[in-house]
Amino acid sequence: MLFTIDVPTREGFQILDITDEVQKKVWEGKLKHGIVVVFTKHTTTGLMINEPEEGLLQDFKSKMKELVPKGADYLHDRIDHNAHSHLRASLLLNSELVIPVDEGELLLGTWQRILFVELDGPRHRRVLVMLCPCQEYPEE
């Protein structure tokens, strides 16, 4: 079963917690046991699982800017001036996450959250959520 989550972003570089929206899709789809695949269709966005503490998120943004600076004479900038966004997404983030589900709940750790990272906003983005049930086998 496939769902879509709309993710409007307001900043050029923004990190948004989408965990609650993903969990709602699990409940809506009545997935009891299985996995959820979360996928971003955009080449200048990414996904990660981490703690959404504000200091950590600022550290993450600072480190990304340090590792892949904007305007560093990238060849792709001849087209639309966002090569840094593509490189950050490709080198430092995932376009997909796989999360186990049991008893209808995402099996994330205590501080883990699903984070959507906008690298070239503001834009209107969409994230796909695929619910994949696991068949239960009787115990022997």
Short mmCIF file of C-alpha atoms in Angstrom, two decimals:
data_model
loop_
_atom_site.label_atom_id
_atom_site.label_comp_id
_atom_site.label_asym_id
_atom_site.label_seq_id
_atom_site.Cartn_x
_atom_site.Cartn_y
_atom_site.Cartn_z
CA MET A 1 0.00 0.00 0.00
CA LEU A 2 1.41 3.38 -1.05
CA PHE A 3 0.81 6.72 0.64
CA THR A 4 2.09 10.24 0.01
CA ILE A 5 3.08 12.82 2.60
CA ASP A 6 3.17 16.46 1.50
CA VAL A 7 6.16 18.33 2.90
CA PRO A 8 6.07 22.08 2.27
CA THR A 9 9.41 23.65 3.15
CA ARG A 10 10.00 27.29 4.05
CA GLU A 11 13.80 27.56 4.01
CA GLY A 12 16.63 26.77 1.63
CA PHE A 13 18.16 24.30 4.09
CA GLN A 14 15.67 22.86 6.53
CA ILE A 15 15.28 19.69 8.61
CA LEU A 16 11.73 18.56 9.37
CA ASP A 17 10.55 15.73 11.61
CA ILE A 18 8.03 13.62 9.65
CA THR A 19 7.83 10.70 12.09
CA ASP A 20 4.27 11.38 13.21
CA GLU A 21 3.03 11.61 9.62
CA VAL A 22 4.68 8.27 8.76
CA GLN A 23 3.19 6.65 11.88
CA LYS A 24 -0.27 7.94 10.86
CA LYS A 25 0.11 6.20 7.48
CA VAL A 26 0.96 2.94 9.28
CA TRP A 27 -2.27 3.25 11.28
CA GLU A 28 -4.29 4.36 8.25
CA GLY A 29 -3.03 1.37 6.27
CA LYS A 30 -3.65 -0.96 9.22
CA LEU A 31 -0.13 -2.40 8.99
CA LYS A 32 0.36 -4.66 12.01
CA HIS A 33 3.70 -6.38 11.22
CA GLY A 34 6.13 -5.58 8.43
CA ILE A 35 8.30 -2.77 7.19
CA VAL A 36 7.77 0.77 6.01
CA VAL A 37 9.82 2.19 3.16
CA VAL A 38 10.03 5.98 3.22
CA PHE A 39 11.31 7.50 -0.04
CA THR A 40 11.93 11.03 -1.28
CA LYS A 41 11.57 11.51 -5.03
CA HIS A 42 13.64 14.71 -5.11
CA THR A 43 17.35 14.88 -5.92
CA THR A 44 17.97 17.84 -3.63
CA THR A 45 16.39 16.34 -0.51
CA GLY A 46 17.27 13.47 1.76
CA LEU A 47 16.14 11.40 4.71
CA MET A 48 17.85 10.34 7.90
CA ILE A 49 17.05 8.80 11.25
CA ASN A 50 18.46 10.76 14.15
CA GLU A 51 17.65 12.75 17.24
CA PRO A 52 15.93 16.05 16.41
CA GLU A 53 17.66 18.03 19.19
CA GLU A 54 18.13 21.61 17.94
CA GLY A 55 21.84 21.84 18.74
CA LEU A 56 22.53 18.58 16.92
CA LEU A 57 20.53 19.74 13.90
CA GLN A 58 22.50 23.00 13.79
CA ASP A 59 25.76 21.00 14.07
CA PHE A 60 24.61 18.77 11.22
CA LYS A 61 23.79 21.76 8.99
CA SER A 62 27.12 23.43 9.79
CA LYS A 63 29.07 20.27 9.00
CA MET A 64 27.22 19.78 5.69
CA LYS A 65 28.03 23.36 4.70
CA GLU A 66 31.67 22.82 5.64
CA LEU A 67 31.99 19.53 3.74
CA VAL A 68 30.09 20.67 0.64
CA PRO A 69 30.14 24.48 0.45
CA LYS A 70 27.78 26.47 -1.73
CA GLY A 71 29.30 28.17 -4.80
CA ALA A 72 32.54 26.17 -4.94
CA ASP A 73 32.88 26.36 -8.74
CA TYR A 74 30.81 23.25 -9.44
CA LEU A 75 30.17 22.43 -13.10
CA HIS A 76 26.47 21.77 -12.47
CA ASP A 77 26.04 25.37 -11.28
CA ARG A 78 26.08 26.41 -14.95
CA ILE A 79 22.58 24.93 -15.14
CA ASP A 80 20.74 26.00 -11.99
CA HIS A 81 23.20 26.97 -9.22
CA ASN A 82 22.29 24.13 -6.86
CA ALA A 83 25.13 21.65 -7.29
CA HIS A 84 25.87 21.85 -3.55
CA SER A 85 22.34 20.61 -2.84
CA HIS A 86 22.69 17.63 -5.17
CA LEU A 87 26.11 16.75 -3.74
CA ARG A 88 24.95 17.03 -0.12
CA ALA A 89 21.97 14.77 -0.85
CA SER A 90 24.09 12.19 -2.69
CA LEU A 91 27.11 12.11 -0.40
CA LEU A 92 25.63 12.65 3.03
CA LEU A 93 21.99 11.50 3.04
CA ASN A 94 19.68 8.69 1.95
CA SER A 95 16.81 8.88 -0.51
CA GLU A 96 15.13 5.99 1.32
CA LEU A 97 14.74 4.54 4.80
CA VAL A 98 13.43 1.13 5.88
CA ILE A 99 11.79 0.93 9.30
CA PRO A 100 10.35 -2.20 10.94
CA VAL A 101 6.79 -2.17 12.26
CA ASP A 102 5.40 -4.40 15.02
CA GLU A 103 1.93 -4.25 16.56
CA GLY A 104 1.22 -1.22 14.33
CA GLU A 105 4.08 0.87 15.70
CA LEU A 106 7.31 2.06 14.09
CA LEU A 107 10.20 0.33 15.86
CA LEU A 108 12.40 3.37 16.35
CA GLY A 109 14.80 3.83 19.25
CA THR A 110 14.04 6.17 22.15
CA TRP A 111 15.51 9.28 20.51
CA GLN A 112 15.20 8.24 16.87
CA ARG A 113 12.96 10.24 14.56
CA ILE A 114 12.49 10.26 10.78
CA LEU A 115 13.94 13.51 9.47
CA PHE A 116 13.33 15.03 6.04
CA VAL A 117 16.15 17.30 4.87
CA GLU A 118 15.42 20.07 2.38
CA LEU A 119 18.56 21.26 0.61
CA ASP A 120 17.18 23.52 -2.14
CA GLY A 121 14.01 25.14 -0.84
CA PRO A 122 11.64 26.54 -0.20
CA ARG A 123 9.56 24.10 -2.21
CA HIS A 124 6.59 21.81 -2.03
CA ARG A 125 7.91 18.25 -1.65
CA ARG A 126 6.35 14.80 -1.51
CA VAL A 127 7.55 11.75 0.36
CA LEU A 128 6.31 8.26 -0.51
CA VAL A 129 5.47 5.79 2.25
CA MET A 130 5.17 2.14 1.19
CA LEU A 131 3.68 -0.28 3.71
CA CYS A 132 4.97 -3.82 3.29
CA PRO A 133 3.27 -6.46 5.46
CA CYS A 134 5.12 -9.55 6.62
CA GLN A 135 3.25 -12.80 6.58
CA GLU A 136 3.12 -14.40 9.98
CA TYR A 137 3.96 -18.08 10.16
CA PRO A 138 2.52 -20.38 12.81
CA GLU A 139 4.96 -21.45 15.49
CA GLU A 140 6.03 -25.09 15.36
#
